[in-house]
Coordinates of C-alpha atoms and ligand atoms in Angstrom, one line a residue:
M1431 CA 13.9 -5.1 5.7
R1432 CA 13.3 -4.3 9.5
Y1433 CA 10.8 -6.4 11.6
R1434 CA 8.5 -6.0 14.1
E1435 CA 6.7 -7.5 16.7
L1436 CA 3.1 -8.3 15.8
G1437 CA 2.0 -7.5 19.4
R1438 CA 1.9 -10.1 21.0
T1439 CA 0.5 -12.3 18.4
G1440 CA 4.9 -13.8 18.4
L1441 CA 4.6 -13.2 14.5
R1442 CA 7.3 -11.2 13.1
V1443 CA 6.2 -8.4 10.6
S1444 CA 7.9 -7.1 7.7
E1445 CA 8.4 -2.7 8.7
L1446 CA 6.9 -2.3 5.3
G1447 CA 3.7 -4.6 4.1
F1448 CA 2.4 -4.8 1.0
G1449 CA -1.6 -3.6 0.3
T1450 CA -3.2 -4.8 -2.8
I1451 CA -5.7 -2.4 -3.6
P1452 CA -3.7 -1.5 -6.4
I1453 CA -3.1 -5.2 -8.2
L1454 CA -7.1 -5.9 -7.9
S1455 CA -9.3 -6.0 -10.9
G1456 CA -12.9 -5.5 -11.3
H1457 CA -15.0 -2.1 -10.6
V1458 CA -14.9 -1.3 -7.2
P1459 CA -15.3 1.8 -5.9
V1460 CA -12.1 2.1 -3.8
L1461 CA -10.5 5.4 -3.5
P1462 CA -6.9 4.7 -4.8
E1463 CA -6.0 4.0 -7.9
Y1464 CA -5.5 0.7 -9.5
F1465 CA -3.9 -0.8 -12.0
S1466 CA -5.5 -4.1 -12.7
P1467 CA -2.6 -6.1 -13.2
D1468 CA -3.1 -10.0 -15.0
R1469 CA -2.9 -12.7 -12.5
D1470 CA 0.7 -13.6 -13.4
T1471 CA 1.9 -10.3 -13.0
A1472 CA 0.6 -10.2 -10.1
V1473 CA 1.9 -12.7 -8.1
A1474 CA 5.0 -12.2 -9.9
I1475 CA 4.6 -8.4 -8.5
M1476 CA 3.9 -9.6 -5.1
K1477 CA 6.8 -12.3 -5.9
N1478 CA 8.9 -9.6 -5.9
A1479 CA 8.1 -8.2 -2.6
F1480 CA 8.4 -11.3 -0.8
D1481 CA 12.5 -11.5 -2.6
H1482 CA 13.0 -7.9 -1.3
G1483 CA 11.9 -9.2 3.1
C1484 CA 8.7 -7.9 3.0
N1485 CA 7.0 -10.7 4.5
F1486 CA 3.2 -9.2 5.7
Y1487 CA 0.5 -8.9 2.8
D1488 CA -3.1 -7.5 3.4
T1489 CA -6.4 -7.9 1.2
A1490 CA -10.0 -7.9 1.7
I1491 CA -12.9 -9.8 0.3
P1492 CA -14.1 -9.6 -3.5
E1493 CA -17.0 -7.1 -2.7
E1494 CA -13.8 -4.4 -1.4
Y1495 CA -11.1 -5.7 -3.2
G1496 CA -12.2 -6.9 -6.2
D1497 CA -10.5 -10.5 -7.3
A1498 CA -7.2 -8.5 -5.1
E1499 CA -7.7 -12.1 -2.4
M1500 CA -7.5 -14.8 -5.3
K1501 CA -4.4 -12.9 -6.6
L1502 CA -2.9 -13.1 -3.5
G1503 CA -3.7 -17.0 -2.6
A1504 CA -2.3 -17.6 -6.1
F1505 CA 0.7 -16.0 -4.8
V1506 CA 0.9 -17.6 -1.5
K1507 CA 1.2 -21.3 -3.7
T1508 CA 4.8 -20.3 -5.0
V1509 CA 6.3 -19.3 -2.0
D1510 CA 7.1 -21.3 1.6
R1511 CA 3.6 -20.6 3.5
S1512 CA 5.0 -20.5 6.8
K1513 CA 7.4 -17.1 5.6
V1514 CA 4.1 -14.7 4.5
I1515 CA 1.2 -13.6 6.7
I1516 CA -2.2 -12.9 5.7
S1517 CA -4.1 -10.3 6.5
D1518 CA -7.7 -10.1 5.7
K1519 CA -11.4 -8.1 6.3
A1520 CA -14.7 -7.9 5.4
R1521 CA -16.7 -5.3 6.0
F1522 CA -20.0 -7.9 8.1
Y1523 CA -20.6 -6.7 12.1
S1524 CA -22.5 -9.8 12.5
G1525 CA -21.4 -12.8 13.8
A1526 CA -23.5 -15.1 11.7
E1527 CA -22.0 -13.3 8.4
I1528 CA -18.4 -12.1 9.4
Y1529 CA -18.5 -16.0 10.3
R1530 CA -19.2 -16.7 6.3
E1531 CA -17.0 -14.5 4.7
V1532 CA -14.1 -16.1 6.8
L1533 CA -14.9 -19.3 5.4
R1534 CA -15.2 -17.9 1.7
S1535 CA -11.9 -16.0 2.2
V1536 CA -10.5 -19.5 3.3
Q1537 CA -12.0 -20.9 -0.3
N1538 CA -10.4 -17.9 -2.2
L1539 CA -7.4 -17.9 -0.6
G1540 CA -6.5 -21.5 -0.4
T1541 CA -5.2 -20.9 3.1
T1542 CA -5.8 -19.7 6.4
P1543 CA -5.6 -16.5 7.0
D1544 CA -3.3 -15.0 9.8
V1545 CA -5.0 -12.2 10.9
Y1546 CA -9.3 -11.9 9.9
F1547 CA -10.4 -7.8 10.8
V1548 CA -13.8 -6.8 10.8
H1549 CA -13.5 -3.9 8.8
Q1550 CA -14.5 -0.2 8.6
V1551 CA -15.6 -0.5 12.1
D1552 CA -17.8 2.9 13.4
D1553 CA -19.9 4.1 15.9
S1554 CA -22.8 3.2 14.4
N1555 CA -22.0 -0.5 14.0
A1556 CA -19.4 -0.8 17.3
D1557 CA -21.8 -2.1 19.6
E1558 CA -23.0 -4.2 17.1
V1559 CA -19.5 -5.7 17.0
F1560 CA -18.5 -5.7 20.2
G1561 CA -21.6 -7.6 21.0
K1562 CA -23.0 -10.7 22.0
N1563 CA -23.0 -12.6 18.7
G1564 CA -21.4 -9.7 16.5
A1565 CA -18.2 -10.2 14.5
L1566 CA -15.6 -10.0 17.2
E1567 CA -16.7 -12.8 19.2
A1568 CA -17.5 -14.8 15.8
L1569 CA -14.1 -14.5 14.8
Y1570 CA -12.7 -15.0 18.7
D1571 CA -14.3 -18.3 18.1
L1572 CA -12.9 -18.7 14.4
K1573 CA -9.5 -18.5 16.1
R1574 CA -10.2 -21.2 19.0
E1575 CA -11.5 -22.8 15.9
G1576 CA -7.7 -22.9 14.1
K1577 CA -9.4 -21.1 10.9
I1578 CA -8.1 -17.8 11.5
G1579 CA -4.3 -17.4 13.1
F1580 CA -5.5 -14.1 15.2
T1581 CA -8.5 -11.4 15.8
G1582 CA -8.3 -8.0 14.6
I1583 CA -10.5 -4.2 14.4
A1584 CA -10.3 -2.3 11.5
S1585 CA -11.4 1.6 11.9
H1586 CA -10.6 5.1 11.0
Y1587 CA -12.1 6.1 14.2
Y1588 CA -9.4 6.6 18.0
S1589 CA -12.7 5.8 19.8
V1590 CA -13.1 2.5 18.2
L1591 CA -9.6 1.4 17.4
H1592 CA -9.5 2.6 21.9
R1593 CA -12.5 0.4 22.4
A1594 CA -10.6 -2.8 20.4
A1595 CA -7.5 -2.0 22.4
L1596 CA -9.0 -2.5 25.7
D1597 CA -10.5 -5.6 24.5
P1598 CA -9.1 -8.9 25.5
R1599 CA -10.6 -10.7 22.4
V1600 CA -8.7 -8.6 20.1
D1601 CA -5.1 -9.0 18.6
V1602 CA -4.4 -6.6 16.2
L1603 CA -6.1 -3.5 15.3
Q1604 CA -5.4 -1.6 11.5
G1605 CA -6.0 2.4 11.4
S1606 CA -4.6 5.2 9.1
G1607 CA -2.3 7.9 9.4
N1608 CA 0.6 10.0 7.3
I1609 CA 2.5 13.0 8.0
L1610 CA -0.2 14.9 7.7
E1611 CA -3.2 12.5 9.3
R1612 CA -0.9 12.1 12.2
G1613 CA -3.4 13.3 15.3
M1614 CA -4.7 9.3 15.8
L1615 CA -1.2 8.7 15.5
D1616 CA 0.5 10.9 18.4
R1617 CA -2.4 9.6 20.7
I1618 CA -1.7 5.7 20.4
R1619 CA 1.7 6.6 20.8
E1620 CA 0.8 8.2 23.9
E1621 CA -2.0 5.9 25.1
A1622 CA -0.6 3.2 27.0
D1623 CA -3.8 0.8 27.2
F1624 CA -2.3 -0.2 22.5
R1625 CA 1.1 -1.2 24.0
G1626 CA 0.3 -5.1 23.4
K1627 CA -1.8 -5.2 20.2
G1628 CA -0.1 -5.4 16.9
F1629 CA -0.8 -1.9 15.0
I1630 CA -1.2 -1.9 11.0
L1631 CA -0.8 1.5 9.7
N1632 CA -2.4 2.2 6.1
K1633 CA -3.1 5.7 4.4
V1634 CA 1.0 6.3 4.7
Y1635 CA 0.1 8.4 1.1
A1636 CA -3.0 9.3 1.8
A1637 CA -3.6 7.3 -1.4
G1638 CA -1.4 9.1 -3.6
L1639 CA -2.4 12.5 -3.1
L1640 CA 0.8 13.5 -0.9
I1641 CA 3.6 12.2 -3.4
G1642 CA 4.5 15.5 -5.2
P1643 CA 4.0 17.5 -2.3
F1644 CA 6.1 14.9 -0.5
S1645 CA 8.9 12.4 -1.5
T1646 CA 8.2 8.9 -0.6
T1647 CA 11.3 8.5 1.3
E1648 CA 10.0 11.6 3.5
L1649 CA 6.5 9.7 3.5
I1650 CA 8.0 6.4 4.7
G1651 CA 10.1 8.2 6.8
G1652 CA 8.0 10.3 8.7
V1653 CA 5.8 7.8 9.6
L1654 CA 8.9 5.2 11.4
E1655 CA 8.9 7.1 14.4
Y1656 CA 5.5 5.8 15.2
P1657 CA 4.5 2.8 17.2
F1658 CA 2.9 0.7 14.7
S1659 CA 3.9 -3.3 13.5
C1660 CA 4.1 -2.9 9.6
A1661 CA 3.2 0.2 7.6
L1662 CA 1.1 -1.0 4.2
L1663 CA 1.9 0.7 0.7
G1664 CA -0.1 0.4 -2.0
I1665 CA 1.5 -1.4 -5.0
G1666 CA 0.2 -2.1 -8.0
T1667 CA 3.7 -1.7 -10.3
F1668 CA 6.9 -3.3 -10.4
E1669 CA 8.2 0.9 -10.8
Q1670 CA 6.1 1.3 -7.9
E1671 CA 7.6 -1.7 -5.8
E1672 CA 11.5 -0.8 -6.5
V1673 CA 10.6 2.5 -4.4
A1674 CA 8.8 1.0 -1.7
F1675 CA 11.0 -2.2 -0.9
A1676 CA 14.3 -2.1 -2.7
R1677 CA 16.1 0.0 -0.1
E1678 CA 15.8 0.7 3.7
Y1679 CA 14.3 3.7 5.2
E1680 CA 15.6 6.3 8.2
P1681 CA 13.3 8.0 10.4
V1682 CA 12.6 11.2 9.4
H1683 CA 11.0 13.6 11.8
F1684 CA 8.3 16.8 10.3
E1685 CA 6.9 19.2 12.9
F1686 CA 3.5 19.0 11.7
E1687 CA 4.3 23.0 11.2
E1688 CA 6.5 21.6 8.2
V1689 CA 4.4 19.6 6.7
L1690 CA 1.4 22.4 6.8
E1691 CA 4.1 24.7 5.4
R1692 CA 5.1 22.5 2.0
L1693 CA 1.7 22.5 1.6
R1694 CA 1.4 26.5 1.4
K1695 CA 3.6 26.3 -1.4
T1696 CA 0.7 25.5 -3.6
F1697 CA -3.0 25.8 -1.4
A1698 CA -4.1 27.1 2.1
P1699 CA -4.9 23.9 4.2
I1700 CA -7.0 23.7 6.7
G1701 CA -4.0 22.6 9.5
C1702 CA -6.2 19.7 10.8
D1703 CA -4.6 16.5 12.0
R1704 CA -7.5 14.6 12.9
C1705 CA -6.7 13.9 16.0
E1706 CA -10.6 13.6 16.4
K1707 CA -10.6 15.0 19.7
C1708 CA -13.3 18.0 18.8
I1709 CA -16.6 16.6 19.8
C1710 CA -19.9 18.3 17.7
P1711 CA -23.4 18.1 19.9
Y1712 CA -24.8 17.7 16.7
G1713 CA -22.6 15.1 15.7
H1714 CA -20.4 16.6 12.6
E1715 CA -17.3 14.9 12.1
L1716 CA -15.4 18.1 11.3
H1717 CA -12.3 16.2 10.5
T1718 CA -13.3 14.3 7.7
S1719 CA -14.6 17.9 6.1
F1720 CA -11.7 18.9 7.0
R1721 CA -9.7 15.8 5.2
Q1722 CA -11.7 16.7 2.7
F1723 CA -10.8 20.2 1.8
N1724 CA -7.2 19.2 1.9
Y1725 CA -8.1 16.5 -0.6
Y1726 CA -9.6 18.9 -3.1
H1727 CA -6.9 20.3 -3.6
L1728 CA -4.4 17.6 -3.6
G1729 CA -5.6 16.7 -5.9
K1730 CA -9.6 14.6 -5.3
E1731 CA -11.7 17.0 -6.4
F1732 CA -14.7 15.7 -7.9
W1733 CA -14.7 12.5 -5.0
A1734 CA -13.7 15.1 -2.6
V1735 CA -16.2 17.8 -2.9
N1736 CA -19.3 15.1 -3.9
K1737 CA -18.1 13.6 -0.7
L1738 CA -18.5 17.0 1.4
W1739 CA -21.8 17.7 -0.2
M1740 CA -22.9 15.3 2.7
D1741 CA -23.3 16.4 5.3
L1742 CA -21.8 20.7 5.1
E1743 CA -24.7 22.5 4.8
R1744 CA -26.4 21.6 7.3
T1745 CA -22.9 21.9 9.5
Y1746 CA -22.7 25.0 8.0
E1747 CA -25.9 26.0 9.6
H1748 CA -25.2 24.8 12.6
C1749 CA -22.3 26.7 12.6
R1750 CA -23.7 30.2 11.9
S1751 CA -25.8 30.3 15.1
C1752 CA -23.9 27.7 17.4
E1753 CA -23.1 30.2 20.4
E1754 CA -21.6 27.6 22.8
Q1755 CA -19.0 26.2 19.8
P1756 CA -18.2 23.4 22.1
C1757 CA -15.6 21.4 19.6
M1758 CA -12.8 24.8 20.3
R1759 CA -12.5 23.8 23.5
D1760 CA -10.2 20.3 22.7
C1761 CA -8.7 21.0 19.7
P1762 CA -5.0 21.3 20.5
R1763 CA -4.5 22.6 17.0
G1764 CA -6.2 25.8 18.3
L1765 CA -8.4 25.7 14.6
H1766 CA -11.1 28.5 14.7
I1767 CA -13.4 25.6 13.8
P1768 CA -16.3 27.4 12.8
E1769 CA -14.3 29.8 10.2
E1770 CA -12.9 26.7 8.4
I1771 CA -16.0 25.2 8.0
E1772 CA -16.9 28.6 6.5
R1773 CA -13.7 27.9 4.2
V1774 CA -15.0 24.6 3.5
H1775 CA -18.6 25.5 2.3
R1776 CA -17.6 28.6 0.3
L1777 CA -15.5 25.6 -1.7
I1778 CA -18.1 23.9 -2.4
M1779 CA -20.6 26.6 -3.4
Q1780 CA -18.2 27.7 -5.3
Y1781 CA -17.8 24.2 -7.3
G1782 CA -21.1 23.6 -7.1
K1783 CA -22.6 20.2 -7.3
T1784 CA -22.0 17.6 -9.5
Ligands
LIG3122 S1 -19.4 25.4 16.1 FE1 -20.4 24.1 14.6 S2 -19.0 22.1 14.9 FE2 -18.7 23.1 16.8 S3 -20.1 22.9 18.4 FE3 -20.7 24.6 16.9 S4 -21.9 23.6 15.2 FE4 -20.7 22.0 15.8
LIG3123 S1 -9.8 20.3 14.7 FE1 -8.8 19.6 15.7 S2 -9.7 18.6 17.1 FE2 -10.6 18.2 15.4 S3 -9.9 16.4 14.3 FE3 -8.7 18.2 14.1 S4 -7.2 19.1 14.9 FE4 -8.4 17.6 16.1

């Protein structure tokens, strides 16, 4: 296992970390598969990762990750606490709420989290999170009180992560990316504002959907060239763990076109890398629709189509009458966005509402 600096925290984290979603039990509507191991098995799986050199474990409060936080707390008691780095998170945006959640997490874990993230920050809640009496201010206070080690912002949006990168109260960022959805990673690599912040990468396997067209060696090796601190892998079984942690991966470089070419063996993907540069004045989140289209063909049919129904009909109607089409000016991939929206629309019409 190789190790990287976690920004300016002074912590060194394993290049590959343990994402705890797959070990949770409970009815939590999260996307990736989870395996519900009992507590002892979950602890043994986490311990095995530790023995392979993993020192970074990421979890969230029970409403988001079931009992994973408690299982992680049980594991930590079996090893030298100073050798394990715990990150935790909660989807609350006001200072009072996140303060309460951190205290609850400390109880559940039985120890102080090294990093605590405000989870799922987006444009609709960012002003509250970053503003006066917001969640970030509370995390900053908790850090000074010694109740957490470092502060974090977790988001799927470049605009939010960039705002966090510019904020001196933030120590660590968490965002998504993989060899297909690499646009945000490319932007972060190019933007000097991100230097000095720790960066935790999730969705390396795209919630498991890219396993099949690509091997885990290609998926892990394909992101190693990016300047993250730790890439989380969702682990729910000893078998998955052996694949993830029992060997050292070498960087593999894929051109974006090579990734699309591989996918074309089974379907015609929309060649969007989710750079999030396209701006639609009607507020349509194009990259999410394009992701759902690709995810549909990669095997998440019901989930992807149901999510697409949320906004797509409105987007389709707007695109048909949109004359200036400003979204296309900034697309570095040269996508004809209205035509791609039409393809997505055809897919959901053919699939029908479920
Ligand atoms: S073409 Fe469609 S997506 Fe692009 S700006 Fe117009 S309405 Fe928005
Ligand atoms: S449609 Fe183009 S600009 Fe928009 S996210 Fe995808 S690649 Fe980026």
